[in-house]
Coordinates of C-alpha atoms in Angstrom, one line a residue:
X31 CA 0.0 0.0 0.0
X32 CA 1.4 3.6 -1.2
X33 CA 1.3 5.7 2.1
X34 CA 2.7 9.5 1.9
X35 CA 3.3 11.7 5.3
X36 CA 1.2 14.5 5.4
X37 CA 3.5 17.2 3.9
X38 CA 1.5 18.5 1.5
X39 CA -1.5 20.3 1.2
X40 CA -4.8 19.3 -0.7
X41 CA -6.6 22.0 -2.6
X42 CA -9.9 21.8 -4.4
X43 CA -11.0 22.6 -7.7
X44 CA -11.7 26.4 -7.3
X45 CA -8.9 26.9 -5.1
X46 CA -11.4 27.9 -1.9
X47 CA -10.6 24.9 0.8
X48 CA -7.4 23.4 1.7
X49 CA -6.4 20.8 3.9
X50 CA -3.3 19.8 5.2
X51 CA -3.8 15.9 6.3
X52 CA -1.9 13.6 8.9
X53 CA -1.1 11.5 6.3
X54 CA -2.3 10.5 2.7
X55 CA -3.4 6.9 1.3
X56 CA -3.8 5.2 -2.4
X57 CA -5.2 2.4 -1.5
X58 CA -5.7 0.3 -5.0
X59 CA -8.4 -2.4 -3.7
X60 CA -11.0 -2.3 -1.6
X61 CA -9.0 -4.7 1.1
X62 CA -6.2 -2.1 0.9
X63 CA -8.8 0.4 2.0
X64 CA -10.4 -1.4 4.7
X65 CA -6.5 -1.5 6.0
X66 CA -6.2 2.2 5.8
X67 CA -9.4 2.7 7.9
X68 CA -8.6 -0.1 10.4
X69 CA -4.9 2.3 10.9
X70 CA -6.3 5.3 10.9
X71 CA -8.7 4.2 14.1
X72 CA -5.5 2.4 16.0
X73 CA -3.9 6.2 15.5
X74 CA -6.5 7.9 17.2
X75 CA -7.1 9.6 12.8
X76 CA -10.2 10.5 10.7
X77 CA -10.6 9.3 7.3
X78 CA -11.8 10.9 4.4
X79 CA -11.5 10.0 1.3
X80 CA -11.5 12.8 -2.0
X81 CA -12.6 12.4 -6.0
X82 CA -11.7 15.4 -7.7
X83 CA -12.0 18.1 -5.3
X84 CA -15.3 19.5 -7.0
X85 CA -17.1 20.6 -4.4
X86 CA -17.0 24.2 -3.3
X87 CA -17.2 23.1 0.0
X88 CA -15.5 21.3 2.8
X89 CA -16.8 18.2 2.6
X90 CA -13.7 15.8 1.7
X91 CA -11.2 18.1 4.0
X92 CA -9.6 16.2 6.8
X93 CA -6.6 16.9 9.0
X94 CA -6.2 12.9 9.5
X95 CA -5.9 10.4 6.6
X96 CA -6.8 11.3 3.2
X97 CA -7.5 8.6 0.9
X98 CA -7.0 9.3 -2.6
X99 CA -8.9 7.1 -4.9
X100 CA -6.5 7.2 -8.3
X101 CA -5.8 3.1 -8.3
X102 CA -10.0 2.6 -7.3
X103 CA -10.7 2.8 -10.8
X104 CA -11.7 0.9 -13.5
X105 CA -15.3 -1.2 -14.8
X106 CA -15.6 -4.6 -12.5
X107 CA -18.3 -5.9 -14.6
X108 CA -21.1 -5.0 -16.8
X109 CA -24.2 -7.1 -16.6
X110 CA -26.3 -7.2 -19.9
X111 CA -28.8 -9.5 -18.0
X112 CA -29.4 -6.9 -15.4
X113 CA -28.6 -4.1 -17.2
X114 CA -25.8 -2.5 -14.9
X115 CA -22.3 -2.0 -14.6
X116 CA -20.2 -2.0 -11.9
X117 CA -17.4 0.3 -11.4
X118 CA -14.4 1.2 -8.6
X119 CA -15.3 4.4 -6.7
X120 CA -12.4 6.7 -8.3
X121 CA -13.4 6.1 -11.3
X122 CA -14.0 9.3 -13.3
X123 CA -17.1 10.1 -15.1
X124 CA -16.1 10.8 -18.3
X125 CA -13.8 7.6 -18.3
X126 CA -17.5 5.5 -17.2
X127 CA -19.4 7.4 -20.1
X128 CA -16.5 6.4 -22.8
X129 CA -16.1 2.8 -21.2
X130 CA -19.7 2.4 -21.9
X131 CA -20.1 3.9 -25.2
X132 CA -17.7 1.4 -27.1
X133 CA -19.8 -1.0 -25.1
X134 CA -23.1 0.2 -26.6
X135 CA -24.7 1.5 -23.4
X136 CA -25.3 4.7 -21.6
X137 CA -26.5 6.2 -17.9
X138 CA -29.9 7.8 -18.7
X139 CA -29.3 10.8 -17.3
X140 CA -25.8 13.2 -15.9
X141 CA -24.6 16.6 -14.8
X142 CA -22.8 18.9 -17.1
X143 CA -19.4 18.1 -15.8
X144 CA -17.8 15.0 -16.1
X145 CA -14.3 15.3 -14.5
X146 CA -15.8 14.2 -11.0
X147 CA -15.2 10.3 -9.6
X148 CA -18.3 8.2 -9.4
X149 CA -18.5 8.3 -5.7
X150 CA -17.9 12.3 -5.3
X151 CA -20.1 13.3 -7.6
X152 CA -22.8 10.5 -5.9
X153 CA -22.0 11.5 -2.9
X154 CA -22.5 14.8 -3.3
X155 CA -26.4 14.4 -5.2
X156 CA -24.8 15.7 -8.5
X157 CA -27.5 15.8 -11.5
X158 CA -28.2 17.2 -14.6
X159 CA -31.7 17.9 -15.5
X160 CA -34.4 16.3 -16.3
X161 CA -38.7 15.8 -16.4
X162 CA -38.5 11.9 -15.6
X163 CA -35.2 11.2 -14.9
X164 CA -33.3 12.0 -11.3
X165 CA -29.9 12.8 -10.6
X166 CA -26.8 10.1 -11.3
X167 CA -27.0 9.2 -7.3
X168 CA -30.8 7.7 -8.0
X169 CA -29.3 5.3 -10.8
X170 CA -27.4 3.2 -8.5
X171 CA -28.4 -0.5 -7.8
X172 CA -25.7 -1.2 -5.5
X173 CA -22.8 -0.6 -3.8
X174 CA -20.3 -1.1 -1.6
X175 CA -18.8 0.7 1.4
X176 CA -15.7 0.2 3.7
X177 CA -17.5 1.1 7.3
X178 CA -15.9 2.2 10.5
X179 CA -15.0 -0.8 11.7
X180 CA -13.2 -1.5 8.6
X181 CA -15.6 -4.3 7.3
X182 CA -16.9 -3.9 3.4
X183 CA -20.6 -3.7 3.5
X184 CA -22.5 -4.6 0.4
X185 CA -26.1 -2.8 -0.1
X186 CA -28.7 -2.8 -2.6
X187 CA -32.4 -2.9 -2.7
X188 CA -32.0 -6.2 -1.3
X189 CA -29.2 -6.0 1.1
X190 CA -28.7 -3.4 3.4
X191 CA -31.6 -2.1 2.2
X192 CA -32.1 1.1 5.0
X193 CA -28.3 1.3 4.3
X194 CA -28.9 1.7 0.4
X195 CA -31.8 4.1 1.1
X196 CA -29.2 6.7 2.8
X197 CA -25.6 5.8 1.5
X198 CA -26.7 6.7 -2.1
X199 CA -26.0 10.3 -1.3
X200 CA -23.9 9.8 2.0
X201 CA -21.8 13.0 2.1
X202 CA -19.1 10.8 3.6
X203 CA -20.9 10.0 6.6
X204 CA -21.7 6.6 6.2
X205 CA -18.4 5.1 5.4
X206 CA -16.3 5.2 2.3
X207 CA -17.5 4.1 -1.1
X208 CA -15.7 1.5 -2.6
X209 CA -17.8 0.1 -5.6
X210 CA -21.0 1.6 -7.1
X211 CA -23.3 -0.3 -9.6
X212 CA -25.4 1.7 -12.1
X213 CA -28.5 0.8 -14.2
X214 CA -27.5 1.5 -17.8
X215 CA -29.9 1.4 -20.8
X216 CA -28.7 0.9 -24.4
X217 CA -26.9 3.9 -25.9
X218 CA -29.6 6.1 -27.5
X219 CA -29.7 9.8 -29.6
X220 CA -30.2 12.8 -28.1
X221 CA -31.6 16.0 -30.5
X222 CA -30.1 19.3 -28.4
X223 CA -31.7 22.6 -29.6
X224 CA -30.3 25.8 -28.1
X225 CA -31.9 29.0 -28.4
X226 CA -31.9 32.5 -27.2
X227 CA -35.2 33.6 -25.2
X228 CA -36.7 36.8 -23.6
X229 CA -36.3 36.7 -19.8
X230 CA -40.2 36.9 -19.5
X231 CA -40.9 34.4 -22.0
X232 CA -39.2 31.7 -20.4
X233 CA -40.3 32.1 -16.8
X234 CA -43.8 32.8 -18.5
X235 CA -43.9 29.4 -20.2
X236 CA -41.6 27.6 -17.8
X237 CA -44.2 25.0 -16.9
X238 CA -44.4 24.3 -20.5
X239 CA -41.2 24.1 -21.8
X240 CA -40.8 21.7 -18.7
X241 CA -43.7 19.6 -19.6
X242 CA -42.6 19.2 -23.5
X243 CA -38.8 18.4 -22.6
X244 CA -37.3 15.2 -21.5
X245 CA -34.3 17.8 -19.9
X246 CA -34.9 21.4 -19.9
X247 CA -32.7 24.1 -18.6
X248 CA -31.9 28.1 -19.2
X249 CA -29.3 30.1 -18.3
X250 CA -30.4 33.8 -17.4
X251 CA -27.6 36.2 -18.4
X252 CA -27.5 39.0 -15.1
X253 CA -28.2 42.9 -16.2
X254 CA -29.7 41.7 -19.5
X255 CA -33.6 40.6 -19.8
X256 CA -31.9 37.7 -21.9
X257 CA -31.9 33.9 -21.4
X258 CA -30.2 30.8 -23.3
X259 CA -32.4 27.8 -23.0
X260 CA -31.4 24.3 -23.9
X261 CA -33.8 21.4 -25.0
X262 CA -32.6 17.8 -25.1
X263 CA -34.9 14.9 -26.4
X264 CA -34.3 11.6 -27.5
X265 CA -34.4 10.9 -31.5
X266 CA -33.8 8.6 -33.9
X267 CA -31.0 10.4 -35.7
X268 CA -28.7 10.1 -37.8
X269 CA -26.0 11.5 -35.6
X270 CA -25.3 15.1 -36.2
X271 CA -22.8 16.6 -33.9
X272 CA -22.2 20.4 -33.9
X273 CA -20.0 21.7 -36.6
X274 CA -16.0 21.6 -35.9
X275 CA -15.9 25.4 -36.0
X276 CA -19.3 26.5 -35.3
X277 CA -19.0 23.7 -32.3
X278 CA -15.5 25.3 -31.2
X279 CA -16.6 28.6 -31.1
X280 CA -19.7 28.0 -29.2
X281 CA -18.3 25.5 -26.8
X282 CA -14.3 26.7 -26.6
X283 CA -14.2 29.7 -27.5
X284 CA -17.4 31.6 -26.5
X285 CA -17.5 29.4 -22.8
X286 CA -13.8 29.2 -22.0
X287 CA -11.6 31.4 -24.2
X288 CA -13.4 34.5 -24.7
X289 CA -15.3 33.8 -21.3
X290 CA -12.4 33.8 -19.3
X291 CA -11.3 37.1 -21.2
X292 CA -14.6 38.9 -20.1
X293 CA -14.7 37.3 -16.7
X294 CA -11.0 38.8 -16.0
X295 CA -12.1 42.1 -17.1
X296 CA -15.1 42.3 -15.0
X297 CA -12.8 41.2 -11.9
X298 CA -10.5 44.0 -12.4
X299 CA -13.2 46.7 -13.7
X300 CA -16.3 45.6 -12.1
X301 CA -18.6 47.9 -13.8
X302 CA -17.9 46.7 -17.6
X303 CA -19.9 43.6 -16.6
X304 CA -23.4 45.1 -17.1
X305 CA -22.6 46.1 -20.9
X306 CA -20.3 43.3 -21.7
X307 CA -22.9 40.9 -20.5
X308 CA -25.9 42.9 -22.6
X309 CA -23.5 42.0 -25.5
X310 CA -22.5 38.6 -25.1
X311 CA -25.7 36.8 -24.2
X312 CA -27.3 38.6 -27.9
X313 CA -24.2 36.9 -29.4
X314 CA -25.9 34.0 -29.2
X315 CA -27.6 32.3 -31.5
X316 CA -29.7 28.8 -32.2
X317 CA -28.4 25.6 -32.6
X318 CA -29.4 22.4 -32.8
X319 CA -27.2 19.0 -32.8
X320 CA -27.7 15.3 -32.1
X321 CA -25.2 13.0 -30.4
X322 CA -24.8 10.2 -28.2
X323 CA -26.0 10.9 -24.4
X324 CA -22.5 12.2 -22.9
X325 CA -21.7 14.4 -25.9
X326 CA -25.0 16.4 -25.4
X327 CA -25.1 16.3 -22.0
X328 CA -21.6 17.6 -20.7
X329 CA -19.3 20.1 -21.3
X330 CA -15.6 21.7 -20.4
X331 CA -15.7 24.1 -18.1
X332 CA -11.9 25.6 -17.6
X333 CA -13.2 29.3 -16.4
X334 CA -12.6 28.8 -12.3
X335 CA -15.5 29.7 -10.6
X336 CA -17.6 29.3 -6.9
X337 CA -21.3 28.2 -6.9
X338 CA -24.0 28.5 -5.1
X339 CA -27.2 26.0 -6.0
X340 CA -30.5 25.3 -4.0
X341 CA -33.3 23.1 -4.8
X342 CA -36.9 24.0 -4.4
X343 CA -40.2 23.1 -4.6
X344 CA -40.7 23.3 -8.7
X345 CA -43.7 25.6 -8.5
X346 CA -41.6 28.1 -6.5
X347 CA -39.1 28.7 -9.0
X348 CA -40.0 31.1 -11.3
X349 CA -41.1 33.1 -8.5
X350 CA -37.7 32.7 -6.7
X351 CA -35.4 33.6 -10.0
X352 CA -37.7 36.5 -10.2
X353 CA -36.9 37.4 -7.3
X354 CA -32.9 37.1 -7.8
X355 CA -33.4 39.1 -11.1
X356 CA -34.9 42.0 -8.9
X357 CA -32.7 42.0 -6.2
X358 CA -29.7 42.1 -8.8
X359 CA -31.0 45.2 -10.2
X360 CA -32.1 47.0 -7.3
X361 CA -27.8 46.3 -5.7
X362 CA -24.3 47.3 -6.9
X363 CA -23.7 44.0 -7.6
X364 CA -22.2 43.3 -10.8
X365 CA -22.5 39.4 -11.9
X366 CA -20.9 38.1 -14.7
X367 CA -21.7 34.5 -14.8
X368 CA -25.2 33.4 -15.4
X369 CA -27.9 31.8 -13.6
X370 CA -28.7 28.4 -14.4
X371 CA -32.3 26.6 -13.5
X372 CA -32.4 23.1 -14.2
X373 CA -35.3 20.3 -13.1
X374 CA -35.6 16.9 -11.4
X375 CA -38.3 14.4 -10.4
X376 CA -38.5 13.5 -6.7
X377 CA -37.1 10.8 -5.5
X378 CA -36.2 8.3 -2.6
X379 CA -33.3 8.7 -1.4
X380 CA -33.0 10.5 2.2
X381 CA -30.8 13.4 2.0
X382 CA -31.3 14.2 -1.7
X383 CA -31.9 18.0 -3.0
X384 CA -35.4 16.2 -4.7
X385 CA -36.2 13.8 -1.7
X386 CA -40.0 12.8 -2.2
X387 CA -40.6 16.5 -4.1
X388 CA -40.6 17.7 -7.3
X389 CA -37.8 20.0 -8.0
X390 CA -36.4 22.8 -10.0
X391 CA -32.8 24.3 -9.2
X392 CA -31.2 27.8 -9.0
X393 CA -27.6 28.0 -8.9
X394 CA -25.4 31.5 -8.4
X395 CA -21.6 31.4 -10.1
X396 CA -18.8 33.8 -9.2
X397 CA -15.0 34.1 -11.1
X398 CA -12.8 32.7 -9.0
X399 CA -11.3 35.3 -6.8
X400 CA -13.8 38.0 -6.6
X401 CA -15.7 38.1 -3.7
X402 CA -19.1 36.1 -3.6
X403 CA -20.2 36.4 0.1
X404 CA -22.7 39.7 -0.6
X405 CA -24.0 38.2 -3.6
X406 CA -24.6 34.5 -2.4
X407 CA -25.8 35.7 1.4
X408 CA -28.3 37.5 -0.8
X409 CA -29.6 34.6 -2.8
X410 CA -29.2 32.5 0.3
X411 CA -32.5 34.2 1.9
X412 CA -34.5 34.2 -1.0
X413 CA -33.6 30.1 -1.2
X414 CA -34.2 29.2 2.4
X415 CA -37.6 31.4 2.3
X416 CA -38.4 28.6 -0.3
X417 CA -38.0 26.1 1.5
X418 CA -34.8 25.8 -0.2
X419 CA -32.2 22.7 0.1
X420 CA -28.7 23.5 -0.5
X421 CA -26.3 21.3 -3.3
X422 CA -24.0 19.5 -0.7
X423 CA -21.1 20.3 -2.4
X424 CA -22.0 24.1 -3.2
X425 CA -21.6 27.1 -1.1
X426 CA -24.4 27.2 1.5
X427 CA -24.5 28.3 5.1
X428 CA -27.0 26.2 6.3
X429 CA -26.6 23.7 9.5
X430 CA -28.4 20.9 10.6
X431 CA -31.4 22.6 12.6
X432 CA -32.1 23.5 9.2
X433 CA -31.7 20.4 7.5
X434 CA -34.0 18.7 9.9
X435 CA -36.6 21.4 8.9
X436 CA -36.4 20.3 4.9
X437 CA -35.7 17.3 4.8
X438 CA -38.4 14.9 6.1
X439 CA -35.9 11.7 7.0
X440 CA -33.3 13.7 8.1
X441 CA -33.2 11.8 11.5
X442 CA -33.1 8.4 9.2
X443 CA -30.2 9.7 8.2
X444 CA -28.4 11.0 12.0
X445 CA -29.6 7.3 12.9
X446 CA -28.0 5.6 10.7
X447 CA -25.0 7.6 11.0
X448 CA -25.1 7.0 14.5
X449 CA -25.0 3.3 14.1
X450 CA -22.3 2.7 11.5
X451 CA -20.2 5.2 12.5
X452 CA -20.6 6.0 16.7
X453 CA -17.5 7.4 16.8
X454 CA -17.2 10.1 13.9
X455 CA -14.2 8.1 12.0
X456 CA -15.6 9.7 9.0
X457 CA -16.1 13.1 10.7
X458 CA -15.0 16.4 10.0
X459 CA -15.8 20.3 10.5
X460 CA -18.9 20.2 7.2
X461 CA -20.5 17.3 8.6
X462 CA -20.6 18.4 12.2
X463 CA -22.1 21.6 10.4
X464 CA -24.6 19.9 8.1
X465 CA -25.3 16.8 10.5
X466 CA -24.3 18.0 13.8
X467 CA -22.5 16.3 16.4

């Protein structure tokens, strides 16, 4: 087993947590791991493990051991009978959705980044959007955790079953993921249409745009009354992938290059952003391109930023963005990344952002490095007067007085946590936050 002392610090993708642990594990099986958990407890340590440092918040910090999951990767087995595959917890997204293309097959449904490992971006409730189909954590048919005690714990349906119910999104609590299996369907088309919309139009047919679509989502440009919204439907073909230029101009280009062009400029000169923005978002212009699931579905994102995302009830959400638009124009705040709204079904899982309620999203960016508090803290109250539920690996200042407010089996979850791990093995400063002691 590859130990390392705990010289060096761990960063996260935007650069807004560090951590400097004891000591630092790469455990490459999930015996290996179960070693690294038993050691850690003999030294008195925590354990986290990290994927790719993703989330804006501290959830995978730890001052004890920090297990990096680089040699957990890999497909164990894909089940045509049963429709699933199985793969190691550090294995990356975009490595899964390749892995299974050649093969034929496909996850139904994924978030727009697809740098994260399996078990972070579980973990953490990451999705996409969608009018049937729930987040990438509500695929899973099974998997497999390394517990406190250092025993491997297999749950599915089936086994485990009240462990399955919570460790599909298990922030880390429950123990450390070692294995997850997915349902998978056979590889299918999706048609993408893009298209610039009025402000008012959108929010004015939301709850028909969202009825029509199998995954709907707009992007509200801030100081503009303009939107980009973004249809994706199954169809038969043929495959028709966005042109090489028009696709790098739109996707390169316009949403890194040039982006990260504007987004400097409106650090350093803050009140540019108003006019740049009115600009750029009318730059935009329809497009529509078919390709296989993970081709539509994600995209590179190399401009830095912070987030902020909250679920809500879906009937509250045009009312909520509305209220975001106003409260941008009314401050000095000057925002130069958009607001995205995206959808998902309920679901039953107990501490995710659509447990048992139909949902629609919000989520706030900031450019790396300016400052976000006044903004976010803003948002925040108009969120949490929703009824909102924080992304668990977004900016949020929520704790758990108000988790047990929103979320109907939070105490399912303390419980559980409780029982597996009594004495906190898997603890650290977010969880006492978000789950309390």
């Amino acid at each position: 087993m590859s130990g390392a002392n705990g010289s060096s610090t761990w960063r996260n993708w935007a650069g807004n947590i560090t951590a400097r642990p004891a000591r630092e594990v790469s455990p490459a099986s999930a015996a290996e791991l179960a070693e690294a958990v038993r050691r850690a407890a003999e030294d008195g340590l925590t354990v986290k493990a990290v994927g790719t440092g993703h989330s804006f918040t501290a959830a995978a910090a730890t001052d004890g051991v920090l297990i990096r999951p680089d040699l957990l990767t890999g497909i164990r087995e894909i089940d045509r009978a049963a429709m699933t595959v199985t793969v190691e917890a550090g294995t990356p997204l975009k490595r899964l959705n390749a892995a299974l293309a050649r093969e034929g097959l496909s996850l139904t449904n994924m978030g727009d980044i697809m740098e994260q490992t399996v078990a972070g971006a579980t973990s953490t409730g990451t999705h996409g959007t969608g009018r049937d189909s729930a987040s990438i954590a509500a695929q899973i048919k099974g998997l497999e955790l390394v517990t406190a005690d250092g025993s491997l714990l297999a749950c599915s349906e089936k086994e485990n079953p009240e462990v399955f119910a919570a460790a599909r999104i298990g922030l880390g609590a429950l123990g450390v993921v070692t294995a997850i299996t997915f349902a998978v369907e056979p590889v299918f088309l999706l048609t993408a249409r893009e298209e610039p919309m009025p402000f008012d139009k959108v929010t004015g047919e939301f709850d028909a745009l969202f009825a029509e679509n199998e995954h709907f989502e707009f992007y509200w440009f801030p100081h503009t009354g303009n939107c980009n919204t973004k249809r994706n439907n199954r169809s038969a073909g043929p495959v028709a992938p966005p042109g090489k230029l028009s696709g790098w101009i739109e996707d390169e280009f316009m949403s890194n290059g040039l982006f990260q062009v504007v987004c400097s400029l409106g650090r350093a000169v803050p009140a540019t952003i108003p006019s740049i923005a009115k600009i750029s978002s009318r730059a935009l212009s329809a497009r529509t391109y078919t390709d296989i699931p993970y081709k539509v579905f994600t995209s590179p994102r190399r401009v830095r930023f912070v987030e902020m995302e909250y679920a809500l009830p879906r009937e509250a959400v045009v009312g909520a963005l509305r209220e975001v638009k106003a409260l941008v124009e009314r401050s000095p705040l000057r925002i130069s990344f958009p607001v995205e709204v995206r959808t998902a079904p309920a679901d039953d899982i107990a501490l995710s952002t659509a447990s048992a309620r139909e949902t629609a999203y919000i989520a706030v960016h900031m450019y790396k490095g300016t400052p976000y508090q006044a903004y976010f803290t803003a948002v925040e109250r108009i969120m949490t007067a929703h009824a909102g539920r924080p992304h668990w690996g977004k900016v949020h200042t929520r704790d758990a007085a108000y988790f047990a407010e929103v979320y109907p089996r939070f105490a399912e979850f303390t419980a559980l946590r409780d029982r597996l791990d009594p004495e906190r093995r898997f603890g650290n400063a977010y969880l006492r936050r978000v789950l309390g002691e």
